[in-house]
CSV table of C-alpha atoms in Angstrom, one decimal:
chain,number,residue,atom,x,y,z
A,1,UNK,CA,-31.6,42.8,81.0
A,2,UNK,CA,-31.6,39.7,82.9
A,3,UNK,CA,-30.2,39.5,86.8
A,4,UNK,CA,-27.0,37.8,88.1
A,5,UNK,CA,-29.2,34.7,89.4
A,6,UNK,CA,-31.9,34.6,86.6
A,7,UNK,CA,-32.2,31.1,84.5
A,8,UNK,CA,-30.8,31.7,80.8
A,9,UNK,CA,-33.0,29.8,78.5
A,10,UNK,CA,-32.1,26.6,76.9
A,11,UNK,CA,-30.7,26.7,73.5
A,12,UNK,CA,-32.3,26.7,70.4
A,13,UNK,CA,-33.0,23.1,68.7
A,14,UNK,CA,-33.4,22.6,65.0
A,15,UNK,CA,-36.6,21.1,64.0
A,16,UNK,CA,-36.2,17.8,62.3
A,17,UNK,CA,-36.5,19.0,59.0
A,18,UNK,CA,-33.7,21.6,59.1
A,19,UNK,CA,-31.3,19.2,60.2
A,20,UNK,CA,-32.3,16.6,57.6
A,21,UNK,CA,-31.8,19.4,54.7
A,22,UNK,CA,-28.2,20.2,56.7
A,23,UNK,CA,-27.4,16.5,56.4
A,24,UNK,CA,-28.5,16.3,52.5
A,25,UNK,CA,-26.9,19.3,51.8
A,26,UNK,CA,-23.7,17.8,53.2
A,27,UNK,CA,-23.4,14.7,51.3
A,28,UNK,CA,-24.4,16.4,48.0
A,29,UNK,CA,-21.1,18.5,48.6
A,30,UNK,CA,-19.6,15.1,48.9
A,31,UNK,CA,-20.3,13.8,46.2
A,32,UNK,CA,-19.4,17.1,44.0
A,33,UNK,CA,-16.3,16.4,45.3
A,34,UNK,CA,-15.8,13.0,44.4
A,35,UNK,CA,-17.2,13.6,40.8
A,36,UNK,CA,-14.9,16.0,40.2
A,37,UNK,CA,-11.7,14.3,41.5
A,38,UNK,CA,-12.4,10.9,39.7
A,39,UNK,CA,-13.9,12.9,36.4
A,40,UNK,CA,-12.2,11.3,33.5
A,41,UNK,CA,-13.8,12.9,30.8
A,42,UNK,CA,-12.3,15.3,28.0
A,43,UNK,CA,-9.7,17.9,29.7
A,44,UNK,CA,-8.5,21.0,28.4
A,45,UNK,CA,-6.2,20.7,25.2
A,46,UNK,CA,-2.4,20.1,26.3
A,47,UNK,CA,-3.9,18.2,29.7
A,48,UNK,CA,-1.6,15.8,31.0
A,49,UNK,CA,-4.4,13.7,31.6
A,50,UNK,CA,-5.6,13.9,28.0
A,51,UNK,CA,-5.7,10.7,25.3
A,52,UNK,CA,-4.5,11.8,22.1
A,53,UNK,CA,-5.8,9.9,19.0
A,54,UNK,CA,-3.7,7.4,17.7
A,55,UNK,CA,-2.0,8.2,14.4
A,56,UNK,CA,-3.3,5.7,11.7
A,57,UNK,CA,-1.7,4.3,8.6
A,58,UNK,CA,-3.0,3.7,5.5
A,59,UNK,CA,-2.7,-0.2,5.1
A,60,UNK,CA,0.8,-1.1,2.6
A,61,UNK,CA,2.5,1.7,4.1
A,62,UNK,CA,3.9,1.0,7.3
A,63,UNK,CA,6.5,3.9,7.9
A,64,UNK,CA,10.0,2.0,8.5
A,65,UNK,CA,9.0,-1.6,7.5
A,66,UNK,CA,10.9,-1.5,4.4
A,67,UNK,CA,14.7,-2.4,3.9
A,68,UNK,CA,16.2,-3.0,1.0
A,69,UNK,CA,19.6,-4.7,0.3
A,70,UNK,CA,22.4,-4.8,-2.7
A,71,UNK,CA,20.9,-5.1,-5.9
A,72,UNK,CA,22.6,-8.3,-7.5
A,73,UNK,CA,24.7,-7.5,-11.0
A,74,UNK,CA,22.7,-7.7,-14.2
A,75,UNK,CA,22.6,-11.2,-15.5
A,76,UNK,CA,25.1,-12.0,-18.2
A,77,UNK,CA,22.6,-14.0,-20.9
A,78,UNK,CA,18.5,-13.9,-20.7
A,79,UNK,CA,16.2,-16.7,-22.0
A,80,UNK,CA,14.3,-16.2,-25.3
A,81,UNK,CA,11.8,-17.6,-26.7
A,82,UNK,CA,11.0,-18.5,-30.0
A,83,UNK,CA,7.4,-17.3,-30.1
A,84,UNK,CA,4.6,-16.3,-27.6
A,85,UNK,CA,3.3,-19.0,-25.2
A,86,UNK,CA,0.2,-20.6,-25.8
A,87,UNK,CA,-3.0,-18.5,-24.3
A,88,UNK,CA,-4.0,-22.2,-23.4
A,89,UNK,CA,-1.6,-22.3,-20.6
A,90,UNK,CA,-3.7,-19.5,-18.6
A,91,UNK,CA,-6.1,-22.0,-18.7
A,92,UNK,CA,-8.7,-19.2,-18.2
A,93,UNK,CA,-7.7,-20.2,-13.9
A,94,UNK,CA,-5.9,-17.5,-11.3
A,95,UNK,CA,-2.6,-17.6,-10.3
A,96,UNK,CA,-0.5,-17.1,-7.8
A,97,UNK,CA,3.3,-15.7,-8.6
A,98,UNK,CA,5.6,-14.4,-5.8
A,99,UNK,CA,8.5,-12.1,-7.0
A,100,UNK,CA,11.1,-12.7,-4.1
A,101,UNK,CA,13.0,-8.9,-4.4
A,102,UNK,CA,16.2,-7.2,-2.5
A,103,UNK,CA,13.4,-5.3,-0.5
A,104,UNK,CA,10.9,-8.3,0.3
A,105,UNK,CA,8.7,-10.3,-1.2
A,106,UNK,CA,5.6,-9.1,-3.2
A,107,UNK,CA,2.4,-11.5,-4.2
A,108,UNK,CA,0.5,-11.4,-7.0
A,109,UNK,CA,-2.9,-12.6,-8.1
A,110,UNK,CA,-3.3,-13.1,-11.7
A,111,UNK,CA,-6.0,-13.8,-13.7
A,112,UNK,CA,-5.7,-15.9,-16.6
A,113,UNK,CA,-9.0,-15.7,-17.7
A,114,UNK,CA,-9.3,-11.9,-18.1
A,115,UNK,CA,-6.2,-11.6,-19.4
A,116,UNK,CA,-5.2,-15.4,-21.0
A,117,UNK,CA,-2.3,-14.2,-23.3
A,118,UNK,CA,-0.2,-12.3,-20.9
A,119,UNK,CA,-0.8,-15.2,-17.8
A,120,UNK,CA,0.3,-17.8,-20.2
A,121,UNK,CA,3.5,-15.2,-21.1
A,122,UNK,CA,3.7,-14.1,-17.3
A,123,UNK,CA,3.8,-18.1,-16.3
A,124,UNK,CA,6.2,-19.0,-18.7
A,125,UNK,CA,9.2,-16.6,-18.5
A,126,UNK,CA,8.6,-16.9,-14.4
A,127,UNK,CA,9.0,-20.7,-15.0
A,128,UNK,CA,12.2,-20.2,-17.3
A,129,UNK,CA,14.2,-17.7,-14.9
A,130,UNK,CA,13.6,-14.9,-17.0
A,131,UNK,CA,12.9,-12.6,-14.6
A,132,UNK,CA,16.4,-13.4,-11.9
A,133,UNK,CA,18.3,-10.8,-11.0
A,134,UNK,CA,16.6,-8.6,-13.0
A,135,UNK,CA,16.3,-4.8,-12.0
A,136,UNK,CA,13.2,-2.0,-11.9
A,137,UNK,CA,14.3,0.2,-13.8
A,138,UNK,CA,11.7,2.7,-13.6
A,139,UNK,CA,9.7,4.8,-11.4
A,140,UNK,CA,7.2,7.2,-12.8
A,141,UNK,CA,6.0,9.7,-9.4
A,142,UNK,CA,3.6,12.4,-8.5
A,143,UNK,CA,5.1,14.9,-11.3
A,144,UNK,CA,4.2,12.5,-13.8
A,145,UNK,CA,1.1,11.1,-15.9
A,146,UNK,CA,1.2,8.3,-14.6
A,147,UNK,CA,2.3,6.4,-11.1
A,148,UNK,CA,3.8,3.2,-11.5
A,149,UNK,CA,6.9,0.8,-10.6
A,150,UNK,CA,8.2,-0.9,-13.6
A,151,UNK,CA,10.1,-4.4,-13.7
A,152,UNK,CA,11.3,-7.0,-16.0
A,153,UNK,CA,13.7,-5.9,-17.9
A,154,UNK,CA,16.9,-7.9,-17.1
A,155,UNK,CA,19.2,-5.6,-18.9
A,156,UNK,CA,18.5,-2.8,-16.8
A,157,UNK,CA,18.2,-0.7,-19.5
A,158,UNK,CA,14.6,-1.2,-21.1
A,159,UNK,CA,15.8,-3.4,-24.0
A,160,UNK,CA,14.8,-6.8,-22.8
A,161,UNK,CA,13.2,-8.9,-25.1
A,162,UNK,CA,12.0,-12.4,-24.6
A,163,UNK,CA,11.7,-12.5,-28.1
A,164,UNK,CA,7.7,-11.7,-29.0
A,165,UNK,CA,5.6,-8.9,-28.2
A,166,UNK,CA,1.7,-9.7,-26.6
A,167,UNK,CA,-2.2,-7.6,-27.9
A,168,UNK,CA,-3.9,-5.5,-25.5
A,169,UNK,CA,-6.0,-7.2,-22.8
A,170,UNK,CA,-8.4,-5.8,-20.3
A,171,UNK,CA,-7.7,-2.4,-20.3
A,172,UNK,CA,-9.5,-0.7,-17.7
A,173,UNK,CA,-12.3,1.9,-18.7
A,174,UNK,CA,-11.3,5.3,-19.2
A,175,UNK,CA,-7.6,4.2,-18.7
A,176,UNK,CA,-8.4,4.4,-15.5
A,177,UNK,CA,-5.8,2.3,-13.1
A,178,UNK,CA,-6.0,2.0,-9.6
A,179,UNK,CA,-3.3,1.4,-6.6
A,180,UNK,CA,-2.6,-2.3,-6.5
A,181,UNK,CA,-3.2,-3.4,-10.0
A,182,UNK,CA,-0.6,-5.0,-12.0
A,183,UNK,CA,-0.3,-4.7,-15.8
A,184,UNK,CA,2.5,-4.8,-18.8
A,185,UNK,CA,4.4,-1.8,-20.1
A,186,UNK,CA,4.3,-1.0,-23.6
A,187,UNK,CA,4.6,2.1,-25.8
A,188,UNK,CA,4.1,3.4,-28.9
A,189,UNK,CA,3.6,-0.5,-30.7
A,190,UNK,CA,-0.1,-2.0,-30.9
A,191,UNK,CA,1.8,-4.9,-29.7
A,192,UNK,CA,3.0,-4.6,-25.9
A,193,UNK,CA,6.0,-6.0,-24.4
A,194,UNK,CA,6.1,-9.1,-23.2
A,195,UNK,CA,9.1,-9.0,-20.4
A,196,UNK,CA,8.2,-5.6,-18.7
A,197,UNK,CA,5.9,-5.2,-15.9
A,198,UNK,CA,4.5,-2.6,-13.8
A,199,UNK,CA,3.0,-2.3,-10.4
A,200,UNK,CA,0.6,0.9,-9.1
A,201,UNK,CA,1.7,2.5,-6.8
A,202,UNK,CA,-1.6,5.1,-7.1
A,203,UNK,CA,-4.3,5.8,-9.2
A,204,UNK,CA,-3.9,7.5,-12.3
A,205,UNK,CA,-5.4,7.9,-15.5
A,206,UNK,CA,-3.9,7.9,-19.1
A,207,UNK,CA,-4.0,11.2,-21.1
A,208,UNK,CA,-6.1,11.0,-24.5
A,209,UNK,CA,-3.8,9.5,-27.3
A,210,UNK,CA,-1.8,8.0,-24.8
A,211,UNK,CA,-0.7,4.2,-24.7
A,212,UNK,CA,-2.9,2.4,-22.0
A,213,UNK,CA,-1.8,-0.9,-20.2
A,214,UNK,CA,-3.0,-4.3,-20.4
A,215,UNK,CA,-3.8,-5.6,-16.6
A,216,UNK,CA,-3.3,-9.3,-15.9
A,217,UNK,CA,-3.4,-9.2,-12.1
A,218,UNK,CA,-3.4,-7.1,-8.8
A,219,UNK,CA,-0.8,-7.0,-6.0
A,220,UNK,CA,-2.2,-8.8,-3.0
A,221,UNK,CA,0.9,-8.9,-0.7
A,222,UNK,CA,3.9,-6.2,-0.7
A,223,UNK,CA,2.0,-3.2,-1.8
A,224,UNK,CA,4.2,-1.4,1.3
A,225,UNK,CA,7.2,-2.3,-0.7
A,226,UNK,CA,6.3,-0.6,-3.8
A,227,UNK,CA,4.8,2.1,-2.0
A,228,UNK,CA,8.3,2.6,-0.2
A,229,UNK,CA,10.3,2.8,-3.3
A,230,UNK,CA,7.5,5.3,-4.8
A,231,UNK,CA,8.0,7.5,-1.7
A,232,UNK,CA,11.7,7.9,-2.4
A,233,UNK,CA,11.2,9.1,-5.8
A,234,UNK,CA,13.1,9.1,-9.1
A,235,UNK,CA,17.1,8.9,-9.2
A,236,UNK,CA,18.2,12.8,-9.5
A,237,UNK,CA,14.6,13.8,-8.3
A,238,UNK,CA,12.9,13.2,-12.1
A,239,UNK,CA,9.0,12.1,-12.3
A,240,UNK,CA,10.5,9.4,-14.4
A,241,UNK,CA,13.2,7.6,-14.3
A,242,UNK,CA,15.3,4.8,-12.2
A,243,UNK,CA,14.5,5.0,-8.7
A,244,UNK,CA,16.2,6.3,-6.3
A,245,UNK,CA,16.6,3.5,-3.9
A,246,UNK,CA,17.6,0.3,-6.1
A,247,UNK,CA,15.4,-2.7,-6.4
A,248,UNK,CA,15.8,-5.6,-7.9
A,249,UNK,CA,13.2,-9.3,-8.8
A,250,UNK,CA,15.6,-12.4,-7.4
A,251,UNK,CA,13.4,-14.9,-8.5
A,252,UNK,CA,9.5,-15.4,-9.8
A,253,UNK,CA,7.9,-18.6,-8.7
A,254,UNK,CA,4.1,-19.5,-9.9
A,255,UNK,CA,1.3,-21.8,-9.0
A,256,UNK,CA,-2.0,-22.3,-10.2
A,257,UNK,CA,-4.8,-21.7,-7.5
């Protein structure tokens, strides 16, 4: 034990390369700090700080873009024809037709050479007002064999006649029909009908012994539209039938491209 007047010895001093770890050790803890304030990566589900993935939506089906107004009252007389246009007319070129409707306009592209009977048809009753004020009268949905919106009949009630009937042309391969393509209706007849239309609304292909379609064109503008009505259904909730929320073809204009 020291005595009351005995030196006490000097303090301790780190050696330089203590105090150089202490100062390392320091700023590491620093920068822990910072990293983990400013970290931006992926947080814990339900984080406030979290980016959820935008919802996509499959292009022709933007949700709410549709609006459809009155349907106009069925026409009082319709065009006829004496016999079926000229293929010539086609003039094995595309086409351009734009079906103004009550829900928006819808663009086709058709092609005369694939399918020169029905474009010359298609272009001619488009040219003579056939198609003006003329409802769809039918919607065939998931429930049924096939998926398709169906036009051109300006009575309303599937006995339009233009006055001829068209052959088959360009059926697809298997009956196979794809979303987008545009074709005429027919039934039970070789011979299809020459007024009614139909649009695909998704793919779908015909049972054995079935009638298939002849397919003149695709949609290329307005796909959403038909889409829309699809996604409503059938009136009364059928697979097919009128559909539920009315449209009607205003007016058909064509060019040649």
């Amino acid at each position: 034990m020291s005595g009351a007047g005995e030196r006490q010895p000097p303090p301790a001093v780190p050696s330089l390369r203590t105090a150089v770890l202490l100062v390392l050790a320091a700023l590491g803890a620093a920068a822990a700090l910072l990293l983990v304030s400013t970290w931006t990566g992926d947080p814990s589900p339900g984080s406030p700080t979290s980016s959820p993935t935008p919802a996509t939506t499959p292009p022709g089906r933007a949700a709410g873009a549709v609006t459809c107004s009155a349907p106009p009252p069925t026409p009082a007389t319709v065009p006829h024809l004496a016999s079926a246009p000229a293929p010539a007319i086609a003039a094995g070129a595309r086409w351009r037709a734009t079906l103004t409707t009550t829900c928006g306009v819808i663009r086709l592209e058709l092609d005369g050479a694939a399918a020169p009977a029905t474009v010359a048809s298609f272009v001619t009753l488009a040219r003579s007002g056939y198609w003006s004020d003329s409802v769809c009268h039918r919607l065939t949905t998931r429930q049924a064999a096939t998926g398709f919106l169906q036009c051109g009949d300006p009575t309303g009630r599937s006995l339009g006649d233009p006055g001829y009937g068209l052959p088959l042309e360009n059926a697809p391969p298997g009956g196979h029909y794809v979303r987008g393509m545009v074709g005429m209706a027919r039934g039970d007849d070789v011979r299809g009908t020459a007024g009614e239309f139909l649009m695909v609304h998704r793919d779908f292909t015909v049972t054995a012994g079935a009638p298939v379609y002849s397919v003149f064109g695709r949609v290329v503008e307005g796909q959403e539209i038909i889409d829309h009505i699809a996604a409503q259904g059938g009136e009364d909730t059928r697979p097919d039938a009128p559909p539920f929320t009315s449209i009607s073809v205003l007016t058909v204009s064509v060019v040649r491209d």
